[in-house]
Amino acid sequence: MKLSKNFSLKELTRSQTAIRNGIINIPNQEQLVCLTALTTAVLQPIREKHGRVNINSGLRVLELNRKIGSRDSSQHVLGMAADLECPSIDNLKLAQWIEENLKFDQLILEFYEKGEPTSGWIHVSYNNQGENRSQVRTASRVDGKTQYTEGIHE
């Protein structure tokens, strides 16, 4: 099933953890609507500008989300978020491009290491059910714990 010109439902629901654990990662109708909005408003424009987009994590049904240790409040559970990378562009530069060019709810450059363009990934969400906050953060590890700072940082 296509969610947009270049994105399929399979790309946004594929999960090795789900497969290994026998978890059915299929969206309900509300999650499907949210995934379609995310792909249309955010992922498709990224694809059109930067080429191939690799989705590392999209929809996570609650059981899957808990299995990987994420919070129940994650926007992945709602079908509103994706973690991604584009082979054609440095993750830092891609995060900056998204911030400057797209409407989003949350944008996080996660675990990027300066000088390593393919390090980390980008978490981006889109809220089709309310106002998008345009929240921008960088996630890094400090003393073994995840720390978030405002803005995009190297």
GROMACS .gro file of C-alpha atoms in nm:
model
  154
    1MET     CA    1   0.000   0.000   0.000
    2LYS     CA    2   0.136   0.343  -0.098
    3LEU     CA    3   0.125   0.625   0.156
    4SER     CA    4   0.269   0.880  -0.087
    5LYS     CA    5   0.437   0.881  -0.427
    6ASN     CA    6   0.755   0.715  -0.299
    7PHE     CA    7   0.667   0.562   0.039
    8SER     CA    8   0.491   0.237   0.117
    9LEU     CA    9   0.325   0.125   0.435
   10LYS     CA   10   0.577  -0.160   0.451
   11GLU     CA   11   0.867   0.089   0.483
   12LEU     CA   12   0.699   0.262   0.775
   13THR     CA   13   0.609  -0.058   0.962
   14ARG     CA   14   0.915  -0.278   0.903
   15SER     CA   15   1.087  -0.378   1.225
   16GLN     CA   16   1.343  -0.648   1.292
   17THR     CA   17   1.250  -0.642   1.660
   18ALA     CA   18   0.885  -0.705   1.572
   19ILE     CA   19   0.979  -0.993   1.344
   20ARG     CA   20   1.211  -1.152   1.602
   21ASN     CA   21   0.944  -1.127   1.872
   22GLY     CA   22   0.636  -1.216   1.668
   23ILE     CA   23   0.482  -0.871   1.713
   24ILE     CA   24   0.227  -0.765   1.452
   25ASN     CA   25   0.319  -0.406   1.364
   26ILE     CA   26   0.012  -0.311   1.159
   27PRO     CA   27  -0.156   0.030   1.198
   28ASN     CA   28  -0.516   0.088   1.294
   29GLN     CA   29  -0.714   0.342   1.092
   30GLU     CA   30  -0.606   0.642   1.304
   31GLN     CA   31  -0.238   0.544   1.286
   32LEU     CA   32  -0.270   0.494   0.909
   33VAL     CA   33  -0.408   0.847   0.869
   34CYS     CA   34  -0.118   0.983   1.075
   35LEU     CA   35   0.141   0.786   0.876
   36THR     CA   36  -0.006   0.919   0.552
   37ALA     CA   37   0.013   1.277   0.681
   38LEU     CA   38   0.375   1.226   0.796
   39THR     CA   39   0.484   1.087   0.461
   40THR     CA   40   0.302   1.357   0.265
   41ALA     CA   41   0.412   1.658   0.472
   42VAL     CA   42   0.766   1.555   0.570
   43LEU     CA   43   0.909   1.239   0.416
   44GLN     CA   44   0.804   1.295   0.055
   45PRO     CA   45   0.954   1.649   0.042
   46ILE     CA   46   1.280   1.511   0.186
   47ARG     CA   47   1.281   1.240  -0.082
   48GLU     CA   48   1.216   1.489  -0.360
   49LYS     CA   49   1.502   1.713  -0.248
   50HIS     CA   50   1.762   1.460  -0.130
   51GLY     CA   51   1.682   1.127  -0.295
   52ARG     CA   52   1.649   0.796  -0.114
   53VAL     CA   53   1.528   0.810   0.246
   54ASN     CA   54   1.606   0.516   0.474
   55ILE     CA   55   1.343   0.470   0.744
   56ASN     CA   56   1.505   0.316   1.052
   57SER     CA   57   1.186   0.322   1.257
   58GLY     CA   58   0.834   0.438   1.176
   59LEU     CA   59   0.518   0.306   1.335
   60ARG     CA   60   0.566   0.108   1.655
   61VAL     CA   61   0.256  -0.053   1.797
   62LEU     CA   62   0.254  -0.025   2.175
   63GLU     CA   63   0.385  -0.379   2.233
   64LEU     CA   64   0.680  -0.316   2.000
   65ASN     CA   65   0.748   0.025   2.148
   66ARG     CA   66   0.765  -0.125   2.496
   67LYS     CA   67   0.987  -0.410   2.374
   68ILE     CA   68   1.251  -0.160   2.259
   69GLY     CA   69   1.224   0.033   2.586
   70SER     CA   70   1.062   0.351   2.457
   71ARG     CA   71   0.797   0.553   2.639
   72ASP     CA   72   0.429   0.482   2.579
   73SER     CA   73   0.391   0.851   2.485
   74SER     CA   74   0.626   0.817   2.185
   75GLN     CA   75   0.487   0.968   1.867
   76HIS     CA   76   0.599   0.649   1.690
   77VAL     CA   77   0.307   0.473   1.865
   78LEU     CA   78   0.064   0.719   1.707
   79GLY     CA   79   0.215   0.685   1.358
   80MET     CA   80   0.333   1.047   1.370
   81ALA     CA   81   0.711   0.991   1.376
   82ALA     CA   82   0.995   0.835   1.182
   83ASP     CA   83   1.367   0.794   1.240
   84LEU     CA   84   1.556   0.833   0.916
   85GLU     CA   85   1.874   0.895   0.721
   86CYS     CA   86   1.950   0.994   0.362
   87PRO     CA   87   2.264   0.846   0.203
   88SER     CA   88   2.314   1.158  -0.011
   89ILE     CA   89   2.350   1.411   0.272
   90ASP     CA   90   2.519   1.449   0.610
   91ASN     CA   91   2.268   1.394   0.893
   92LEU     CA   92   2.354   1.734   1.045
   93LYS     CA   93   2.291   1.911   0.714
   94LEU     CA   94   1.968   1.719   0.660
   95ALA     CA   95   1.839   1.816   1.004
   96GLN     CA   96   1.923   2.180   0.928
   97TRP     CA   97   1.743   2.155   0.592
   98ILE     CA   98   1.432   2.008   0.755
   99GLU     CA   99   1.431   2.283   1.018
  100GLU     CA  100   1.455   2.555   0.752
  101ASN     CA  101   1.215   2.408   0.494
  102LEU     CA  102   0.945   2.187   0.644
  103LYS     CA  103   0.660   2.205   0.890
  104PHE     CA  104   0.705   1.948   1.171
  105ASP     CA  105   0.615   1.885   1.531
  106GLN     CA  106   0.949   1.760   1.658
  107LEU     CA  107   1.293   1.736   1.499
  108ILE     CA  108   1.578   1.567   1.685
  109LEU     CA  109   1.930   1.509   1.557
  110GLU     CA  110   2.015   1.195   1.754
  111PHE     CA  111   2.368   1.088   1.848
  112TYR     CA  112   2.546   1.271   1.566
  113GLU     CA  113   2.925   1.284   1.591
  114LYS     CA  114   3.108   1.576   1.436
  115GLY     CA  115   3.313   1.470   1.136
  116GLU     CA  116   3.110   1.151   1.084
  117PRO     CA  117   2.834   1.243   0.834
  118THR     CA  118   2.652   0.911   0.863
  119SER     CA  119   2.657   0.897   1.242
  120GLY     CA  120   2.332   0.904   1.432
  121TRP     CA  121   1.995   0.961   1.271
  122ILE     CA  122   1.710   1.210   1.255
  123HIS     CA  123   1.382   1.175   1.441
  124VAL     CA  124   1.104   1.382   1.286
  125SER     CA  125   0.735   1.395   1.365
  126TYR     CA  126   0.428   1.561   1.221
  127ASN     CA  127   0.105   1.620   1.410
  128ASN     CA  128  -0.193   1.612   1.177
  129GLN     CA  129  -0.433   1.630   1.473
  130GLY     CA  130  -0.328   1.962   1.619
  131GLU     CA  131  -0.066   2.232   1.614
  132ASN     CA  132   0.291   2.144   1.519
  133ARG     CA  133   0.532   2.274   1.785
  134SER     CA  134   0.841   2.310   1.562
  135GLN     CA  135   1.047   2.176   1.851
  136VAL     CA  136   1.415   2.130   1.758
  137ARG     CA  137   1.664   1.937   1.971
  138THR     CA  138   1.988   1.743   1.965
  139ALA     CA  139   2.027   1.417   2.157
  140SER     CA  140   2.366   1.303   2.283
  141ARG     CA  141   2.507   1.061   2.538
  142VAL     CA  142   2.654   1.211   2.853
  143ASP     CA  143   2.782   0.969   3.118
  144GLY     CA  144   2.583   0.689   2.956
  145LYS     CA  145   2.252   0.879   2.962
  146THR     CA  146   2.065   1.054   2.683
  147GLN     CA  147   2.075   1.431   2.715
  148TYR     CA  148   1.865   1.669   2.502
  149THR     CA  149   1.965   2.024   2.419
  150GLU     CA  150   1.761   2.282   2.235
  151GLY     CA  151   1.852   2.341   1.870
  152ILE     CA  152   2.065   2.149   1.623
  153HIS     CA  153   2.428   2.106   1.737
  154GLU     CA  154   2.732   1.923   1.605
   0.00000   0.00000   0.00000
